[in-house]
Structure formats: C-alpha cells, structure tokens
Coordinates of C-alpha atoms and ligand atoms in Angstrom, one line a residue:
M1 CA 18.6 6.7 34.1
P2 CA 16.1 10.2 33.0
D3 CA 13.2 9.9 34.0
L4 CA 10.5 9.0 31.4
D5 CA 8.8 12.2 30.4
T6 CA 12.7 13.9 29.5
A7 CA 14.3 11.0 28.2
F8 CA 12.9 11.9 24.6
R9 CA 13.2 15.7 24.6
P10 CA 16.2 16.4 23.2
A11 CA 14.9 13.5 20.2
L12 CA 12.1 15.7 19.7
A13 CA 13.4 19.3 19.4
D14 CA 16.0 17.5 16.9
L15 CA 13.7 16.3 14.3
E16 CA 11.9 19.8 14.8
Q17 CA 14.9 21.0 14.1
K18 CA 15.4 19.1 11.3
R19 CA 11.4 19.8 9.8
L20 CA 10.8 16.4 10.6
L21 CA 8.7 16.8 13.5
R22 CA 5.1 14.9 12.3
R23 CA 1.3 16.2 13.6
R24 CA -2.0 14.5 13.0
R25 CA -4.5 16.4 11.5
A26 CA -8.1 15.3 12.8
V27 CA -10.0 14.5 8.9
S28 CA -13.7 13.9 8.6
P29 CA -15.2 12.8 5.4
G30 CA -16.8 15.9 3.8
A31 CA -19.1 15.5 -0.5
D32 CA -16.4 14.3 -2.9
A33 CA -13.3 14.4 -2.3
V34 CA -13.3 17.3 -0.1
L35 CA -12.1 17.2 3.7
Q36 CA -12.5 18.4 6.5
V37 CA -9.3 19.5 8.5
D38 CA -8.8 19.9 11.8
G39 CA -12.6 21.6 10.3
V40 CA -11.8 23.1 7.9
P41 CA -12.4 22.6 3.8
R42 CA -9.6 21.3 2.1
L43 CA -9.9 19.9 -1.6
A44 CA -7.8 16.7 -0.1
F45 CA -5.2 14.5 -2.8
C46 CA -3.7 12.7 0.1
S47 CA -5.6 9.6 0.8
N48 CA -5.6 5.8 -0.5
D49 CA -9.1 5.1 -0.9
Y50 CA -8.3 4.7 -5.1
L51 CA -11.7 4.4 -6.1
G52 CA -13.6 6.3 -3.9
L53 CA -15.2 3.6 -1.8
A54 CA -14.9 4.1 1.7
Q55 CA -17.8 6.2 1.7
H56 CA -20.4 4.1 -0.7
P57 CA -23.2 3.0 0.8
A58 CA -22.8 -0.7 -0.5
L59 CA -20.3 -0.8 1.7
A60 CA -21.4 0.7 4.6
D61 CA -24.5 -1.0 4.1
A62 CA -23.3 -4.6 4.1
A63 CA -21.8 -3.3 7.0
R64 CA -24.6 -2.4 9.1
A65 CA -25.9 -5.8 8.4
A66 CA -23.8 -8.0 9.2
I67 CA -24.0 -6.1 12.8
A68 CA -27.5 -6.9 13.7
G69 CA -26.3 -10.5 12.8
Y70 CA -23.0 -10.1 13.9
G71 CA -22.6 -7.0 16.9
V72 CA -19.2 -4.9 16.7
G73 CA -16.8 -7.3 17.9
S74 CA -15.4 -10.5 16.8
G75 CA -14.1 -11.6 20.2
A76 CA -10.8 -13.6 19.4
S77 CA -8.3 -14.4 17.0
P78 CA -9.8 -16.2 14.4
L79 CA -7.7 -19.7 16.0
V80 CA -10.4 -19.6 18.3
S81 CA -13.8 -18.4 17.7
G82 CA -13.2 -15.1 15.8
H83 CA -13.3 -17.3 12.8
S84 CA -16.7 -16.6 11.4
P85 CA -18.9 -17.4 8.2
A86 CA -18.3 -13.8 6.7
H87 CA -14.5 -14.2 7.2
E88 CA -14.7 -17.8 5.9
A89 CA -17.0 -16.4 2.6
L90 CA -14.3 -13.0 2.0
E91 CA -11.4 -15.7 1.9
R92 CA -13.0 -17.5 -0.5
E93 CA -13.9 -14.6 -2.4
L94 CA -10.6 -13.0 -2.2
A95 CA -8.9 -16.2 -3.7
A96 CA -11.5 -16.2 -6.3
F97 CA -10.8 -12.6 -7.4
V98 CA -7.4 -13.3 -7.9
G99 CA -7.4 -16.6 -9.3
L100 CA -5.4 -18.1 -7.3
P101 CA -6.3 -21.1 -4.8
R102 CA -6.9 -20.0 -1.7
A103 CA -6.7 -16.7 0.8
L104 CA -6.1 -15.6 4.7
Y105 CA -7.5 -12.7 5.6
F106 CA -5.8 -10.2 8.1
Y107 CA -7.3 -7.2 10.3
A108 CA -3.9 -5.1 8.9
G109 CA -1.9 -5.2 5.6
Y110 CA 1.1 -4.3 9.1
A111 CA 0.9 -7.4 10.7
A112 CA 0.1 -9.4 6.9
N113 CA 3.6 -9.2 5.9
S114 CA 5.7 -8.7 9.8
G115 CA 3.5 -11.8 10.1
C116 CA 3.8 -13.6 7.2
V117 CA 8.0 -13.3 6.2
P118 CA 9.0 -15.1 9.0
A119 CA 6.8 -17.5 8.3
L120 CA 8.5 -18.5 5.2
V121 CA 12.0 -17.8 5.7
E122 CA 14.4 -18.4 8.7
R123 CA 18.2 -18.6 10.1
G124 CA 19.7 -20.1 6.9
D125 CA 17.5 -18.6 4.2
A126 CA 17.4 -15.6 2.4
I127 CA 16.1 -12.7 1.9
F128 CA 16.1 -10.7 -1.3
S129 CA 14.7 -7.1 -0.7
D130 CA 13.9 -4.5 -3.2
A131 CA 15.5 -0.9 -1.6
L132 CA 12.6 1.0 -1.6
N133 CA 10.4 -2.1 0.1
H134 CA 7.3 -0.6 2.2
A135 CA 8.4 -0.9 6.1
C136 CA 6.5 -4.3 6.8
L137 CA 8.4 -5.9 4.4
I138 CA 12.0 -4.6 6.1
D139 CA 10.3 -5.6 9.7
G140 CA 8.9 -9.0 8.5
A141 CA 12.5 -9.9 6.4
R142 CA 14.0 -8.6 10.0
L143 CA 11.7 -11.0 12.5
S144 CA 12.5 -14.0 10.4
R145 CA 16.6 -13.6 11.0
A146 CA 17.0 -15.0 7.8
D147 CA 19.8 -13.2 5.6
V148 CA 18.7 -9.9 3.8
K149 CA 20.3 -8.6 1.3
V150 CA 18.9 -5.6 -0.7
Y151 CA 18.9 -4.9 -4.3
A152 CA 18.2 -1.5 -6.0
H153 CA 15.3 -0.3 -6.4
N154 CA 13.6 -2.4 -9.8
D155 CA 17.5 -3.2 -10.7
M156 CA 16.3 -7.0 -11.7
A157 CA 20.8 -7.0 -12.6
A158 CA 21.9 -6.7 -9.2
L159 CA 19.0 -9.0 -8.1
D160 CA 20.0 -12.2 -10.5
A161 CA 23.8 -11.4 -9.4
L162 CA 23.0 -11.3 -5.4
L163 CA 21.0 -14.5 -6.1
R164 CA 23.0 -16.0 -8.7
E165 CA 26.1 -15.5 -6.2
S166 CA 23.6 -17.1 -2.7
S167 CA 23.6 -20.5 -1.4
A168 CA 20.9 -20.2 1.1
R169 CA 18.6 -23.2 1.7
R170 CA 16.3 -21.1 0.7
K171 CA 15.5 -17.5 -1.3
L172 CA 12.6 -15.0 -0.8
V173 CA 12.4 -12.0 -3.0
T174 CA 10.0 -9.2 -1.3
C175 CA 8.6 -6.0 -3.2
D176 CA 6.0 -4.0 -3.7
A177 CA 3.8 -4.6 -6.7
V178 CA 3.8 -1.0 -7.2
F179 CA 6.0 1.3 -4.5
S180 CA 3.6 3.0 -2.4
M181 CA 5.8 6.7 -2.7
D182 CA 6.7 6.6 -6.4
G183 CA 3.4 4.4 -8.6
D184 CA 5.8 3.2 -9.9
P185 CA 4.9 -0.8 -11.2
A186 CA 7.7 -3.6 -10.3
P187 CA 8.6 -6.1 -13.7
I188 CA 7.2 -9.0 -12.2
P189 CA 7.1 -11.6 -15.1
E190 CA 11.1 -10.6 -14.9
L191 CA 11.1 -11.7 -11.6
L192 CA 9.6 -14.4 -11.7
A193 CA 11.6 -15.6 -14.0
L194 CA 14.7 -14.8 -12.4
C195 CA 13.1 -16.4 -9.4
E196 CA 12.7 -19.5 -12.3
R197 CA 16.6 -19.6 -13.2
H198 CA 18.0 -19.5 -9.4
D199 CA 14.7 -21.9 -7.8
A200 CA 13.4 -18.9 -5.2
W201 CA 9.8 -17.9 -4.2
L202 CA 8.1 -14.8 -5.0
Y203 CA 6.2 -12.7 -2.3
V204 CA 4.5 -9.4 -3.8
D205 CA 3.1 -6.8 -2.1
D206 CA -0.3 -4.9 -3.9
A207 CA -1.0 -2.8 -2.3
H208 CA -1.4 -0.4 -4.8
G209 CA -2.6 -2.3 -7.9
F210 CA -5.4 -4.2 -6.5
G211 CA -8.4 -2.3 -7.2
V212 CA -7.0 -0.5 -9.4
L213 CA -4.8 -2.3 -12.2
G214 CA -5.7 -5.5 -14.3
E215 CA -9.4 -6.4 -15.4
G216 CA -11.9 -5.5 -13.6
G217 CA -9.3 -4.3 -10.9
R218 CA -8.4 -8.1 -10.2
G219 CA -4.9 -6.4 -9.9
S220 CA -1.2 -6.5 -10.2
L221 CA -1.3 -10.8 -11.3
S222 CA -4.1 -10.3 -13.2
H223 CA -2.5 -6.5 -15.5
W224 CA 1.2 -9.1 -16.2
R225 CA -1.1 -11.6 -17.2
V226 CA 0.4 -13.6 -14.8
P227 CA -0.8 -17.4 -15.3
A228 CA -2.2 -19.4 -12.3
S229 CA 0.7 -21.8 -12.3
A230 CA 3.0 -19.3 -11.2
A231 CA 1.2 -20.2 -7.9
S232 CA 4.3 -22.7 -7.1
R233 CA 6.9 -20.2 -6.5
L234 CA 4.5 -16.9 -6.4
I235 CA 2.9 -16.0 -3.3
Y236 CA 0.3 -12.7 -3.2
M237 CA -0.6 -10.4 -1.0
A238 CA -2.8 -7.0 -1.3
T239 CA -4.3 -4.8 1.3
L240 CA -8.1 -4.4 1.6
G241 CA -7.5 -0.5 3.5
K242 CA -6.3 1.3 -0.3
A243 CA -8.4 0.9 -3.5
A244 CA -10.8 -1.7 -1.9
G245 CA -12.1 1.2 1.0
V246 CA -12.2 -0.7 4.4
A247 CA -9.5 -2.3 6.4
G248 CA -7.2 -5.3 6.0
A249 CA -5.7 -7.1 4.1
F250 CA -4.6 -10.5 2.5
L251 CA -2.3 -13.6 1.3
A252 CA -3.1 -15.8 -1.3
G253 CA -1.7 -18.4 -2.9
G254 CA -1.6 -22.3 -3.5
N255 CA -3.6 -24.4 -0.1
A256 CA -0.7 -25.8 1.1
V257 CA 1.1 -22.9 1.7
I258 CA -2.0 -20.5 3.0
E259 CA -2.5 -23.4 6.1
W260 CA 1.0 -23.3 6.5
L261 CA 0.5 -19.3 7.7
L262 CA -2.4 -20.0 9.4
Q263 CA -0.9 -22.4 11.4
R264 CA 2.6 -20.3 12.0
A265 CA 2.3 -16.4 11.4
R266 CA 1.8 -14.9 14.6
T267 CA 0.1 -11.9 13.4
Y268 CA -2.5 -14.1 12.9
M269 CA -2.3 -16.6 15.1
F270 CA -1.8 -14.0 18.4
A271 CA -4.0 -11.1 17.1
T272 CA -8.4 -10.8 17.9
A273 CA -9.8 -11.0 14.4
A274 CA -11.4 -8.2 12.7
P275 CA -15.0 -7.8 13.3
A276 CA -17.4 -9.1 10.8
M277 CA -18.8 -6.5 10.3
I278 CA -15.7 -5.6 8.2
A279 CA -15.6 -8.9 6.2
E280 CA -19.0 -7.9 5.2
A281 CA -17.9 -4.4 3.6
L282 CA -15.3 -6.1 2.3
R283 CA -17.7 -8.4 0.6
A284 CA -20.0 -5.3 -0.7
S285 CA -16.5 -4.0 -2.1
L286 CA -15.1 -6.8 -4.3
R287 CA -18.8 -6.7 -5.7
V288 CA -18.7 -3.2 -6.1
I289 CA -15.0 -2.8 -7.7
E290 CA -15.8 -5.5 -10.2
A291 CA -18.8 -3.8 -10.8
E292 CA -17.6 0.0 -10.8
G293 CA -15.6 0.2 -14.0
W294 CA -16.2 3.3 -14.8
R295 CA -14.6 4.2 -11.2
R296 CA -10.8 2.8 -12.8
E297 CA -11.6 5.2 -16.2
R298 CA -11.7 8.2 -14.1
L299 CA -8.6 7.5 -12.3
A300 CA -7.2 6.9 -15.6
E301 CA -8.6 10.5 -17.2
L302 CA -7.9 12.6 -14.2
R303 CA -3.8 11.2 -14.2
E304 CA -3.8 12.2 -17.9
R305 CA -4.9 16.0 -17.1
L306 CA -3.0 16.1 -14.1
R307 CA -0.1 15.1 -15.9
A308 CA -0.4 17.1 -18.6
G309 CA -1.2 20.0 -16.1
L310 CA 1.9 19.9 -14.1
Q311 CA 3.7 19.7 -17.4
G312 CA 6.5 23.0 -17.0
L313 CA 6.5 22.9 -13.4
P314 CA 10.3 23.2 -12.0
W315 CA 9.9 20.3 -10.2
H316 CA 10.1 16.8 -11.5
A317 CA 7.0 14.8 -11.8
P318 CA 8.5 11.2 -12.5
H319 CA 5.8 8.3 -14.9
S320 CA 3.8 7.2 -12.6
D321 CA 0.7 4.9 -14.4
T322 CA -1.4 4.4 -10.7
A323 CA -3.4 6.8 -8.9
I324 CA 0.3 7.7 -7.3
Q325 CA 1.5 10.6 -9.1
P326 CA 4.4 12.0 -6.9
L327 CA 6.3 15.4 -7.9
I328 CA 9.9 15.5 -6.1
L329 CA 10.6 19.1 -4.5
G330 CA 14.2 17.9 -2.5
D331 CA 14.7 19.5 0.5
N332 CA 12.4 19.0 3.9
A333 CA 12.0 22.8 3.9
T334 CA 10.8 23.6 0.4
A335 CA 8.4 20.6 0.0
L336 CA 6.7 21.4 4.0
A337 CA 6.9 25.4 2.1
V338 CA 4.6 23.9 -0.6
M339 CA 2.6 22.2 1.1
A340 CA 1.7 25.4 3.5
A341 CA 1.0 27.5 0.3
L342 CA -1.5 25.0 -1.1
E343 CA -3.1 24.3 2.5
E344 CA -3.4 28.5 2.3
R345 CA -5.0 27.8 -0.9
G346 CA -7.5 25.3 0.6
I347 CA -5.4 22.5 -1.0
W348 CA -4.3 19.7 0.9
V349 CA -1.0 17.4 -0.4
P350 CA 0.9 15.4 2.1
A351 CA 4.6 15.9 2.0
I352 CA 6.2 13.0 2.2
R353 CA 10.0 13.1 3.9
P354 CA 12.5 10.9 5.5
P355 CA 12.9 8.5 6.1
T356 CA 10.0 7.2 4.1
V357 CA 11.4 8.6 1.4
P358 CA 15.4 8.7 0.8
A359 CA 17.0 11.7 1.7
G360 CA 17.0 14.7 -0.8
T361 CA 13.5 13.5 -2.4
A362 CA 11.3 15.0 0.0
R363 CA 8.3 15.3 -2.0
L364 CA 4.7 16.0 -2.5
R365 CA 2.9 12.5 -2.8
I366 CA -0.4 13.4 -4.6
T367 CA -3.1 10.2 -4.9
L368 CA -6.2 10.7 -6.9
S369 CA -9.1 9.2 -6.2
A370 CA -12.3 8.6 -8.4
D371 CA -14.5 11.3 -6.2
H372 CA -12.2 14.1 -8.1
R373 CA -13.9 15.6 -10.9
A374 CA -11.7 17.8 -14.0
K375 CA -11.8 20.5 -11.8
D376 CA -10.2 19.4 -8.5
V377 CA -6.8 19.0 -10.7
D378 CA -7.4 21.7 -12.8
R379 CA -7.3 23.8 -9.2
L380 CA -4.2 22.0 -8.4
C381 CA -2.2 22.4 -11.2
A382 CA -3.1 25.9 -11.2
A383 CA -2.0 26.7 -7.5
L384 CA 0.6 24.8 -8.2
R385 CA 2.1 26.8 -11.0
E386 CA 1.3 29.9 -9.2
I387 CA 3.8 28.5 -6.1
A388 CA 6.3 27.9 -8.4
T389 CA 6.3 31.1 -9.8
Q390 CA 6.4 32.9 -6.5
Ligands
LIG401 C1 -0.2 0.4 3.3 C2 1.0 -0.8 2.8 C3 1.0 -1.8 4.0 C4 0.8 -1.8 5.1 O1 -1.2 -1.5 5.1 P1 -2.0 -1.5 6.4 O2 -3.2 -2.4 5.9 O3 -1.9 0.0 6.0 O4 -1.8 -2.2 7.6 C5 1.7 -3.1 3.5 N1 2.2 -2.5 2.6 C6 2.3 -1.5 1.6 C7 3.2 -1.9 0.3 C8 1.4 -0.2 1.5 O5 1.4 0.8 1.0

C-alpha cells in the first residue's frame, strides 16, 4: 500500500489535467454585491444569498442579542440539552410560515436530507429520484438502502411508468422544488397528482424557492398553491443558508411524521445543535423576508434585465424564473476561460463543471441578488458580449 500522501497524487494530477481541480478563494463581503476575493474586489454573481440578507443589520442584531443570553455554542444534541427556547420558537414560526403543522430545524440542509430520507424509507421500499436532484438527496437515498429509481429530469410520463410498475411497500418521490444548477421548477401539482394516483409520498427540497417564490416568500408550496391537505402525502424541506441568509434547514409536515424524524433522523440525533444565535438570526430573517417584499421585486426586475442582456450571445441561456440564471458553455475549458476573462474584468461568476452538472454542460451559474443594481447587470452583460467576440 502506498503511504497516504502519495496515494492520491495521481488522481489529483488527473483532475488537474482534466481542468476539474477546484480551488477555494478567501472571500470577504464588501459593499453591495462586491466581494473581496483573495483581497481583490470583484462584482460577484455567485452567492445564493438571493435576497441580500446575509449582511442585514436586523439579523446581525438578533444574533448579537442571542449571544448575550445564550453564549455562542449549544453544547449538545437537541435531544440532550442543545434545544433552546430560540429553536422552539423558530420551529413554530417556520411551520406557520409555510402553512404546515410542524417543523424541525437542522444545522445544515445536507444533514437534513441525508438524515431524513433514510428515516422515511428502508430496504424493501422504493425511492423515485429526479436525475438532477441535489447530492444530499442522492446520498440520503443511498443511505436508506431502499431501491432507487432515477427518472429523467422533470419527466412526468417516465415517473408515472416507474411508479406504476413498482410493487414496493412504500414509495417516496424525491425532488428539488427548484433545480439548483438550472433554476427551473419541479411541477409540484403534477407530482402530487401522480403520488395520489400511485399511492406514493412526495419529498420536496425547496432550497432555492424558499424566500424567493410564493406569497411573501413562503416558497414553492405557496407558489403552486398546494393546499394544506396535501400534508397527508407531502414532506417539505427548505434550507436557510440561501435566501434566508443564515444557515441550516428545516423539514415541515404533519405532526407525527415530524415527531418520527426527531426520533429517528441520525443527523438530528447525533449532531450538536446549531447555536441559539443562529435560531434567533433566522427568526429575524423570517420577519424581514415577509416585510421587505421589495427584495423579491428587485430580483424580478434584475432577472428580466439580465435575460434581455444575454440575448444574442453565442451561448444558451435556458429559461429560468428564479435567481439562478445558467449560461451553458459546453466544455470545461470554455467555461473556465470565460470565467477567467470575466475575472480579468473584475467580475466573478463561477464556472460549474461535472460532476456537479452533466458532462458537456459546463456553465456559468449566474445568480442574482437583491443587492445587485441595474448597472451591475449591465456591466456583466457588456463583459460577456465583449468576451464572446474574442
Ligand atoms: C444547498 C442545497 C442543499 C444543502 O443545504 P446546506 O444547508 O447548504 O447544507 C440541499 N439541497 C439543495 C437543493 C441545495 O441547493
């Protein structure tokens, strides 16, 4: 056996050669949508902080006040002593916000999905998973030991056929409500109708819809006007580190299923609770999401401006009604070259490559935020036009 430090050198060299080696930047926030990237200011279109709440003073104030009362650490799992009155209040408010009976807060979205899917289904059951689902839904499916059937992205006929031929004891359909690399939505009413027809359950991950879509930012269930009665076969998950601007995630659904997750999701039981300051910052975030509707309006205006500005480029910009606006460039080298050319012009848009997206669809994942101004979007579009002609 090679020693540990030489064992991985060839694979790393291979990643480098395929232009797949990732590099982190040390990033700190500046004013508006400008980030200090390795100490250099860049106009950034890369954050999932879609409403611009990560730097919001009301959230920071709430966190500071919580530190005064609770300190900075939670000390234990929520099932031991890590669950505070702040977490308790947050869960009540989250459930009311999305219109479901009960919610359970997790320290990260990755932990929520990879812990809850295996708590719901097991060997002998079946999971029906959209081909573009997020990695943590995929890992949750693997951990469950259920039989996993992948259906082509948003292909309801394919899902219908798979559900029809399944004789599994329990059937769970899992999907992103808004797909993270394309920004397109899953047709939740159609998914629910299929689940009804084939007696299956639906698990939706609204990481990119919560705060952005629906009445008052209540997310994809509100956007699609899903009735509260759907909770009999629906479990809702949303993350709180994106539009909500803080960290963590929650599951929401009927009282008994949430109680079951609390009892059985291993990533809930065996992990230290998020600090109470996070819970208090999130309570403040919910109030801002609802009160500052202008943030969603700004986002919609910027989106229309960007879509108009991307017209006529030699690259495909698939339609998306969300803050995620991909520009498909194809091969990895082109994606990296365009990213670098933008960077030379002081603009930062991340190139997303396989395995995050399918091979041959390397892209710029442009994300908009209520922190952007019209002139920021114009600057990005002008730079892309210039790069396209070179
Ligand atoms: C970001 C994301 C997650 C993971 O959430 P974290 O809180 O970042 O761990 C889960 N699902 C989707 C669709 C995401 O985009």
